[in-house]
CSV table of C-alpha atoms in Angstrom, one decimal:
chain,number,residue,atom,x,y,z
A,11,UNK,CA,-4.8,-12.2,-11.4
A,12,UNK,CA,-2.4,-9.7,-12.9
A,13,UNK,CA,0.2,-8.2,-10.6
A,14,UNK,CA,2.3,-5.0,-10.6
A,15,UNK,CA,4.5,-6.2,-13.4
A,16,UNK,CA,1.5,-6.3,-15.8
A,17,UNK,CA,0.2,-2.8,-15.2
A,18,UNK,CA,1.1,-1.9,-18.8
A,19,UNK,CA,-1.5,-4.4,-20.0
A,20,UNK,CA,-4.4,-2.8,-18.1
A,21,UNK,CA,-7.2,-1.2,-20.2
A,22,UNK,CA,-7.3,2.4,-19.6
A,23,UNK,CA,-7.7,5.6,-21.7
A,24,UNK,CA,-5.3,8.3,-20.6
A,25,UNK,CA,-7.4,10.8,-18.6
A,26,UNK,CA,-10.7,9.0,-19.4
A,27,UNK,CA,-11.3,5.6,-17.9
A,28,UNK,CA,-14.9,4.4,-18.0
A,29,UNK,CA,-15.9,1.9,-15.3
A,30,UNK,CA,-19.1,0.3,-16.7
A,31,UNK,CA,-22.6,1.6,-17.4
A,32,UNK,CA,-24.1,-0.6,-14.7
A,33,UNK,CA,-21.7,0.8,-12.1
A,34,UNK,CA,-22.6,4.3,-13.2
A,35,UNK,CA,-26.3,3.6,-12.9
A,36,UNK,CA,-25.7,2.1,-9.4
A,37,UNK,CA,-23.8,5.0,-8.0
A,38,UNK,CA,-25.0,8.0,-10.1
A,39,UNK,CA,-21.3,8.6,-10.8
A,40,UNK,CA,-19.9,10.5,-13.8
A,41,UNK,CA,-18.4,8.3,-16.5
A,42,UNK,CA,-14.7,9.0,-16.1
A,43,UNK,CA,-11.9,9.6,-13.7
A,44,UNK,CA,-8.8,11.6,-14.3
A,45,UNK,CA,-5.5,9.7,-14.0
A,46,UNK,CA,-3.5,12.7,-15.1
A,47,UNK,CA,-4.8,14.8,-12.3
A,48,UNK,CA,-4.2,11.9,-9.8
A,49,UNK,CA,-0.6,11.7,-11.1
A,50,UNK,CA,-0.1,15.4,-10.6
A,51,UNK,CA,-1.5,15.3,-7.1
A,52,UNK,CA,0.7,12.3,-6.1
A,53,UNK,CA,3.8,13.8,-7.7
A,54,UNK,CA,3.3,17.1,-5.9
A,55,UNK,CA,2.7,15.3,-2.5
A,56,UNK,CA,5.8,13.2,-2.9
A,57,UNK,CA,7.9,16.2,-3.9
A,58,UNK,CA,6.7,17.9,-0.7
A,59,UNK,CA,7.4,14.9,1.4
A,60,UNK,CA,11.0,14.6,0.0
A,61,UNK,CA,11.6,18.3,0.9
A,62,UNK,CA,9.9,18.3,4.3
A,63,UNK,CA,12.5,18.6,7.0
A,64,UNK,CA,10.6,16.2,9.3
A,65,UNK,CA,10.9,13.4,6.8
A,66,UNK,CA,14.7,13.9,6.2
A,67,UNK,CA,17.1,11.2,7.3
A,68,UNK,CA,20.8,10.9,7.3
A,69,UNK,CA,23.0,10.5,4.2
A,70,UNK,CA,20.5,12.9,2.5
A,71,UNK,CA,17.7,10.4,2.4
A,72,UNK,CA,14.1,10.4,3.6
A,73,UNK,CA,11.7,8.3,5.5
A,74,UNK,CA,9.5,5.9,3.5
A,75,UNK,CA,6.2,6.7,5.1
A,76,UNK,CA,3.2,4.4,4.9
A,77,UNK,CA,0.9,7.2,4.2
A,78,UNK,CA,2.7,9.1,1.4
A,79,UNK,CA,5.9,7.6,0.1
A,80,UNK,CA,5.0,3.9,0.0
A,81,UNK,CA,1.6,4.3,-1.6
A,82,UNK,CA,3.2,6.6,-4.1
A,83,UNK,CA,5.8,4.0,-5.0
A,84,UNK,CA,3.1,1.4,-5.5
A,85,UNK,CA,0.7,3.6,-7.6
A,86,UNK,CA,2.9,5.8,-9.7
A,87,UNK,CA,4.1,3.0,-12.1
A,88,UNK,CA,0.5,2.2,-12.7
A,89,UNK,CA,-0.3,5.8,-13.7
A,90,UNK,CA,2.9,5.9,-15.8
A,91,UNK,CA,1.7,2.9,-17.8
A,92,UNK,CA,-1.9,4.2,-18.0
A,93,UNK,CA,-0.7,7.6,-19.3
A,94,UNK,CA,1.9,6.1,-21.6
A,95,UNK,CA,4.6,8.1,-19.9
A,96,UNK,CA,8.1,6.9,-21.0
A,97,UNK,CA,10.1,8.7,-18.4
A,98,UNK,CA,10.0,8.2,-14.6
A,99,UNK,CA,8.9,11.4,-12.9
A,100,UNK,CA,11.5,13.1,-10.7
A,101,UNK,CA,9.9,12.4,-7.3
A,102,UNK,CA,9.5,8.7,-8.1
A,103,UNK,CA,13.1,8.5,-9.3
A,104,UNK,CA,14.4,10.3,-6.2
A,105,UNK,CA,12.3,8.1,-3.9
A,106,UNK,CA,13.8,4.9,-5.4
A,107,UNK,CA,17.4,6.4,-5.3
A,108,UNK,CA,17.0,7.2,-1.6
A,109,UNK,CA,15.8,3.6,-0.9
A,110,UNK,CA,18.7,2.1,-2.9
A,111,UNK,CA,21.2,4.3,-1.1
A,112,UNK,CA,19.8,3.2,2.3
A,113,UNK,CA,19.8,-0.5,1.2
A,114,UNK,CA,23.4,-0.2,0.0
A,115,UNK,CA,24.6,1.6,3.1
A,116,UNK,CA,22.4,-0.5,5.4
A,117,UNK,CA,25.1,-0.9,8.1
A,118,UNK,CA,26.0,2.7,8.0
A,119,UNK,CA,22.7,4.6,7.9
A,120,UNK,CA,21.0,5.4,11.1
A,121,UNK,CA,17.6,3.8,11.8
A,122,UNK,CA,14.6,5.9,11.0
A,123,UNK,CA,14.1,6.4,14.8
A,124,UNK,CA,17.1,5.5,17.0
A,125,UNK,CA,16.7,4.3,20.5
A,126,UNK,CA,18.9,7.1,21.7
A,127,UNK,CA,16.5,9.8,20.6
A,128,UNK,CA,13.1,8.0,20.6
A,129,UNK,CA,13.5,5.3,23.3
A,130,UNK,CA,13.5,1.5,23.3
A,131,UNK,CA,12.8,-0.4,21.1
A,132,UNK,CA,12.6,2.1,18.3
A,133,UNK,CA,15.8,1.0,16.6
A,134,UNK,CA,14.6,-2.5,16.2
A,135,UNK,CA,11.1,-1.4,15.1
A,136,UNK,CA,12.7,1.0,12.6
A,137,UNK,CA,15.0,-1.6,11.1
A,138,UNK,CA,12.2,-4.2,10.7
A,139,UNK,CA,9.8,-1.6,9.2
A,140,UNK,CA,12.3,-0.2,6.8
A,141,UNK,CA,13.6,-3.5,5.7
A,142,UNK,CA,10.1,-4.4,4.5
A,143,UNK,CA,9.3,-1.0,2.9
A,144,UNK,CA,12.7,-1.1,1.1
A,145,UNK,CA,11.9,-4.5,-0.3
A,146,UNK,CA,8.4,-3.4,-1.5
A,147,UNK,CA,9.8,-0.3,-3.3
A,148,UNK,CA,12.6,-2.1,-5.0
A,149,UNK,CA,10.4,-5.1,-6.0
A,150,UNK,CA,7.9,-2.7,-7.5
A,151,UNK,CA,10.6,-1.1,-9.5
A,152,UNK,CA,12.1,-4.4,-10.6
A,153,UNK,CA,8.6,-5.7,-11.7
A,154,UNK,CA,8.6,-3.1,-14.4
A,155,UNK,CA,11.7,-4.6,-16.0
A,156,UNK,CA,11.0,-8.2,-15.2
A,157,UNK,CA,14.5,-8.7,-13.9
A,158,UNK,CA,15.7,-9.1,-10.3
A,159,UNK,CA,18.4,-6.5,-9.4
A,160,UNK,CA,21.4,-6.6,-7.2
A,161,UNK,CA,19.7,-4.0,-5.1
A,162,UNK,CA,16.8,-6.4,-4.5
A,163,UNK,CA,19.1,-9.2,-3.5
A,164,UNK,CA,20.6,-6.9,-0.9
A,165,UNK,CA,17.3,-5.6,0.3
A,166,UNK,CA,15.9,-9.1,0.8
A,167,UNK,CA,19.0,-10.2,2.5
A,168,UNK,CA,18.5,-7.3,4.9
A,169,UNK,CA,14.9,-8.3,5.3
A,170,UNK,CA,15.4,-12.0,6.0
A,171,UNK,CA,18.1,-11.3,8.5
A,172,UNK,CA,15.6,-9.5,10.7
A,173,UNK,CA,12.7,-12.0,10.5
A,174,UNK,CA,11.8,-13.3,14.0
A,175,UNK,CA,12.4,-17.0,14.5
A,176,UNK,CA,10.6,-17.5,17.8
A,177,UNK,CA,7.8,-16.1,19.9
A,178,UNK,CA,4.5,-14.5,18.9
A,179,UNK,CA,6.1,-12.7,16.0
A,180,UNK,CA,7.9,-15.8,14.6
A,181,UNK,CA,7.8,-15.3,10.8
A,182,UNK,CA,7.2,-11.5,11.1
A,183,UNK,CA,9.3,-8.5,11.9
A,184,UNK,CA,9.5,-5.7,14.5
A,185,UNK,CA,7.3,-2.9,13.4
A,186,UNK,CA,7.0,0.8,14.4
A,187,UNK,CA,4.4,1.5,17.1
A,188,UNK,CA,3.7,5.2,17.7
A,189,UNK,CA,0.0,4.4,18.6
A,190,UNK,CA,-1.0,5.9,15.2
A,191,UNK,CA,-3.8,4.2,13.3
A,192,UNK,CA,-3.8,2.3,11.0
A,193,UNK,CA,-0.1,1.6,10.3
A,194,UNK,CA,1.9,2.3,13.5
A,195,UNK,CA,0.1,0.3,16.3
A,196,UNK,CA,0.6,-2.8,18.3
A,197,UNK,CA,-1.2,-4.9,15.7
A,198,UNK,CA,0.4,-3.3,12.7
A,199,UNK,CA,3.2,-5.9,12.6
A,200,UNK,CA,0.6,-8.0,10.7
A,201,UNK,CA,0.2,-5.3,8.2
A,202,UNK,CA,3.9,-5.2,7.8
A,203,UNK,CA,4.1,-8.9,7.2
A,204,UNK,CA,1.5,-8.7,4.5
A,205,UNK,CA,3.7,-6.1,2.8
A,206,UNK,CA,6.7,-8.5,3.1
A,207,UNK,CA,4.7,-11.1,1.3
A,208,UNK,CA,3.7,-8.7,-1.4
A,209,UNK,CA,7.3,-7.7,-1.9
A,210,UNK,CA,8.5,-11.3,-2.1
A,211,UNK,CA,5.8,-12.3,-4.5
A,212,UNK,CA,6.2,-9.2,-6.7
A,213,UNK,CA,10.0,-9.5,-7.2
A,214,UNK,CA,10.4,-10.9,-10.7
A,215,UNK,CA,12.1,-14.1,-11.9
A,216,UNK,CA,10.2,-16.2,-9.4
A,217,UNK,CA,12.3,-14.9,-6.6
A,218,UNK,CA,9.8,-16.3,-4.0
A,219,UNK,CA,10.6,-19.9,-5.3
A,220,UNK,CA,14.3,-19.6,-4.6
A,221,UNK,CA,15.4,-22.7,-2.6
A,222,UNK,CA,17.6,-20.7,-0.2
A,223,UNK,CA,14.6,-18.6,1.2
A,224,UNK,CA,12.0,-21.4,1.5
A,225,UNK,CA,12.4,-21.5,5.3
A,226,UNK,CA,11.7,-17.8,5.5
A,227,UNK,CA,8.8,-18.1,3.1
A,228,UNK,CA,7.2,-20.9,5.2
A,229,UNK,CA,7.6,-18.9,8.4
A,230,UNK,CA,6.0,-15.9,6.8
A,231,UNK,CA,3.1,-18.0,5.4
A,232,UNK,CA,2.6,-19.6,8.8
A,233,UNK,CA,2.5,-16.3,10.6
A,234,UNK,CA,0.0,-14.8,8.2
A,235,UNK,CA,-2.2,-17.9,8.2
A,236,UNK,CA,-2.3,-18.6,11.9
A,237,UNK,CA,-2.9,-15.0,12.9
A,238,UNK,CA,-5.6,-14.2,10.2
A,239,UNK,CA,-8.7,-15.0,12.2
A,240,UNK,CA,-8.0,-12.4,15.0
A,241,UNK,CA,-7.1,-9.6,12.6
A,242,UNK,CA,-9.1,-6.5,11.9
A,243,UNK,CA,-11.0,-6.4,8.5
A,244,UNK,CA,-8.4,-3.8,7.4
A,245,UNK,CA,-5.5,-6.3,8.0
A,246,UNK,CA,-7.5,-9.1,6.5
A,247,UNK,CA,-8.0,-7.0,3.3
A,248,UNK,CA,-4.2,-6.7,3.1
A,249,UNK,CA,-4.0,-10.4,3.6
A,250,UNK,CA,-5.9,-11.0,0.3
A,251,UNK,CA,-3.3,-9.0,-1.5
A,252,UNK,CA,-0.5,-10.9,0.2
A,253,UNK,CA,-2.1,-14.3,-0.5
A,254,UNK,CA,-2.4,-13.4,-4.2
A,255,UNK,CA,1.3,-12.7,-4.4
A,256,UNK,CA,2.3,-15.6,-2.1
A,257,UNK,CA,0.0,-18.5,-3.0
A,258,UNK,CA,-0.6,-21.1,-0.4
A,259,UNK,CA,-0.9,-18.5,2.4
A,260,UNK,CA,-4.6,-19.1,3.0
A,261,UNK,CA,-7.0,-21.7,1.7
A,262,UNK,CA,-9.7,-20.9,-0.9
A,263,UNK,CA,-12.3,-21.2,1.8
A,264,UNK,CA,-10.5,-18.8,4.0
A,265,UNK,CA,-10.1,-16.4,1.1
A,266,UNK,CA,-13.8,-16.6,0.4
A,267,UNK,CA,-14.7,-15.9,4.0
A,268,UNK,CA,-12.6,-12.7,4.0
A,269,UNK,CA,-14.2,-11.7,0.7
A,270,UNK,CA,-17.7,-12.2,2.1
A,271,UNK,CA,-16.8,-10.2,5.2
A,272,UNK,CA,-15.6,-7.3,3.2
A,273,UNK,CA,-18.5,-7.2,0.9
A,274,UNK,CA,-20.8,-7.4,3.9
A,275,UNK,CA,-19.3,-4.1,5.0
A,276,UNK,CA,-20.0,-2.3,1.7
A,277,UNK,CA,-22.2,0.7,2.3
A,278,UNK,CA,-25.4,1.5,0.4
A,279,UNK,CA,-23.6,4.1,-1.8
A,280,UNK,CA,-21.1,1.4,-3.0
A,281,UNK,CA,-18.1,2.6,-1.0
A,282,UNK,CA,-16.5,1.4,2.2
A,283,UNK,CA,-15.7,3.3,5.4
A,284,UNK,CA,-12.5,3.0,7.5
A,285,UNK,CA,-14.7,3.1,10.6
A,286,UNK,CA,-16.0,-0.4,9.7
A,287,UNK,CA,-12.6,-1.9,9.2
A,288,UNK,CA,-11.2,-1.7,12.7
A,289,UNK,CA,-11.9,-0.5,16.2
A,290,UNK,CA,-10.3,2.9,15.9
A,291,UNK,CA,-10.4,5.6,18.6
A,292,UNK,CA,-9.1,9.2,18.0
A,293,UNK,CA,-6.7,10.5,20.6
A,294,UNK,CA,-8.6,13.8,20.8
A,295,UNK,CA,-11.9,12.2,21.6
A,296,UNK,CA,-13.6,13.2,18.3
A,297,UNK,CA,-15.6,10.7,16.4
A,298,UNK,CA,-14.1,8.7,13.5
A,299,UNK,CA,-15.8,9.5,10.3
A,300,UNK,CA,-18.3,6.8,9.3
A,301,UNK,CA,-19.0,7.8,5.7
A,302,UNK,CA,-17.5,6.0,2.8
A,303,UNK,CA,-14.0,7.2,2.1
A,304,UNK,CA,-11.3,6.9,-0.6
A,305,UNK,CA,-8.8,4.9,1.4
A,306,UNK,CA,-11.1,2.2,2.6
A,307,UNK,CA,-12.8,1.9,-0.7
A,308,UNK,CA,-9.5,1.9,-2.6
A,309,UNK,CA,-7.9,-0.7,-0.4
A,310,UNK,CA,-10.9,-3.0,-0.2
A,311,UNK,CA,-11.7,-2.8,-3.9
A,312,UNK,CA,-8.0,-3.5,-4.8
A,313,UNK,CA,-7.9,-6.4,-2.3
A,314,UNK,CA,-11.1,-7.9,-3.7
A,315,UNK,CA,-9.6,-7.7,-7.2
A,316,UNK,CA,-6.5,-9.6,-5.9
A,317,UNK,CA,-8.8,-12.3,-4.5
A,318,UNK,CA,-10.4,-12.8,-7.9
A,319,UNK,CA,-13.4,-10.4,-8.0
A,320,UNK,CA,-13.8,-9.2,-11.5
A,321,UNK,CA,-15.9,-6.9,-13.7
A,322,UNK,CA,-18.7,-9.4,-13.6
A,323,UNK,CA,-19.2,-8.8,-9.9
A,324,UNK,CA,-21.8,-6.1,-9.5
A,325,UNK,CA,-20.7,-5.3,-6.0
A,326,UNK,CA,-17.1,-4.6,-7.1
A,327,UNK,CA,-18.4,-2.5,-10.0
A,328,UNK,CA,-20.3,-0.4,-7.5
A,329,UNK,CA,-17.2,0.1,-5.4
A,330,UNK,CA,-15.2,1.2,-8.5
A,331,UNK,CA,-18.1,3.5,-9.5
A,332,UNK,CA,-17.9,5.1,-6.0
A,333,UNK,CA,-14.2,5.8,-6.6
A,334,UNK,CA,-14.9,7.3,-10.1
A,335,UNK,CA,-17.6,9.5,-8.6
A,336,UNK,CA,-15.6,10.8,-5.6
A,337,UNK,CA,-12.3,11.9,-7.2
A,338,UNK,CA,-11.9,15.6,-6.5
A,339,UNK,CA,-11.6,16.8,-10.1
A,340,UNK,CA,-9.9,20.1,-9.1
A,341,UNK,CA,-7.0,18.4,-7.2
A,342,UNK,CA,-7.0,14.8,-8.5
A,343,UNK,CA,-7.2,13.4,-5.0
A,344,UNK,CA,-9.5,11.1,-3.1
A,345,UNK,CA,-10.4,12.4,0.4
A,346,UNK,CA,-10.0,10.5,3.7
A,347,UNK,CA,-9.8,11.9,7.2
A,348,UNK,CA,-7.4,11.0,10.0
A,349,UNK,CA,-8.1,8.1,12.3
A,350,UNK,CA,-6.0,9.7,15.0
A,351,UNK,CA,-7.4,13.2,15.5
A,352,UNK,CA,-9.4,15.8,13.8
A,353,UNK,CA,-7.0,17.5,11.3
A,354,UNK,CA,-7.3,20.4,8.8
A,355,UNK,CA,-7.8,18.5,5.5
A,356,UNK,CA,-6.2,21.3,3.6
A,357,UNK,CA,-3.0,21.1,5.6
A,358,UNK,CA,0.0,19.0,4.5
A,359,UNK,CA,-0.3,16.7,7.5
A,360,UNK,CA,-4.1,16.7,7.1
A,361,UNK,CA,-3.6,15.2,3.6
A,362,UNK,CA,-1.6,12.1,4.8
A,363,UNK,CA,-4.6,9.8,4.6
A,364,UNK,CA,-5.7,11.3,1.3
A,365,UNK,CA,-2.3,10.6,-0.1
A,366,UNK,CA,-2.8,6.9,0.7
A,367,UNK,CA,-6.4,7.1,-0.5
A,368,UNK,CA,-5.4,8.5,-3.9
A,369,UNK,CA,-2.8,5.8,-4.4
A,370,UNK,CA,-5.0,2.9,-3.6
A,371,UNK,CA,-7.9,4.3,-5.6
A,372,UNK,CA,-5.5,4.4,-8.5
A,373,UNK,CA,-4.4,0.8,-7.9
A,374,UNK,CA,-8.0,-0.3,-7.9
A,375,UNK,CA,-9.1,1.7,-11.0
A,376,UNK,CA,-6.1,0.8,-13.1
A,377,UNK,CA,-6.5,-2.9,-12.1
A,378,UNK,CA,-10.1,-2.8,-13.4
A,379,UNK,CA,-10.7,-4.0,-16.9
A,380,UNK,CA,-13.7,-2.4,-18.3
A,381,UNK,CA,-15.4,-3.9,-21.4
A,382,UNK,CA,-16.2,-0.4,-22.6
A,383,UNK,CA,-12.7,0.9,-22.3
A,384,UNK,CA,-10.3,1.1,-25.2
A,385,UNK,CA,-7.1,-1.0,-25.0
């Protein structure tokens, strides 16, 4: 399967990306989605995030959030290739600059959430989380040039130094737990480990095959493999992506079992619902939305593509058709509501899940190769 470094080869017409006629018939969707509008939405949201005082960190940097900044770093290069943009947009450039600064000054910058202000063990959790996120952002950037950078070597050195060697988390990392679904919970360390595998396998020049890191790679594979059966469908979807980037993590039979499980959760309208991918409970007691949503559909469709599902799979085409149909044409975004509490979807905080939804919808749609799309 193609990876992030091959986005430029994906078939897509700037601003007009047909899915397939059969997908359109299955979903009743319009024929196109608008990558330019998606790019404008994501750029605006990342610009806001960079300027939001709550996201600010020391040395004039910012937090790499799992809901806004990380998905943006993953999806924006795909949109840049699709739209044939030759320059990196300012918010993407600033995000990467912030990450590189924090990687370079690793021993000087404060953790995202120090123990002294947020309580134990937030320093450890912050360091583990950031080490993974930094590696993902830099590997995604390096994939575009096909060359491993000195920044990446430093970022991965930081990462491997924090990998647990013993205990239940052997092979993984400490991960932030603020009891916020789906990325900052007690079981989100598994999510973080899948991202570490994605980063390692994305870094170009066969970085993952380096002889000096094979002990770390084996420990990571073992952690992901042995913990897979007890994970939520959401984490198992992420595992499909990790296994694509780090072959040998799961067997073909295990991969197929996850694929079958995810397809079994597809809704009649072609989409997926976050409510079906985990046992989520909102802190305010309100019900989690059970309708198909942009984040679940984007994540699952992209994960299934990583597992080998292609344009000949009618079920995947229906999922992509759902994404095409449900982009908000006025804003460019895909909507998803909070798993944690009922939020105003028009507020900046209320858009966090939609930021992630938009990015993963973009990843799935730009990954798709439509026989009716122009090269």
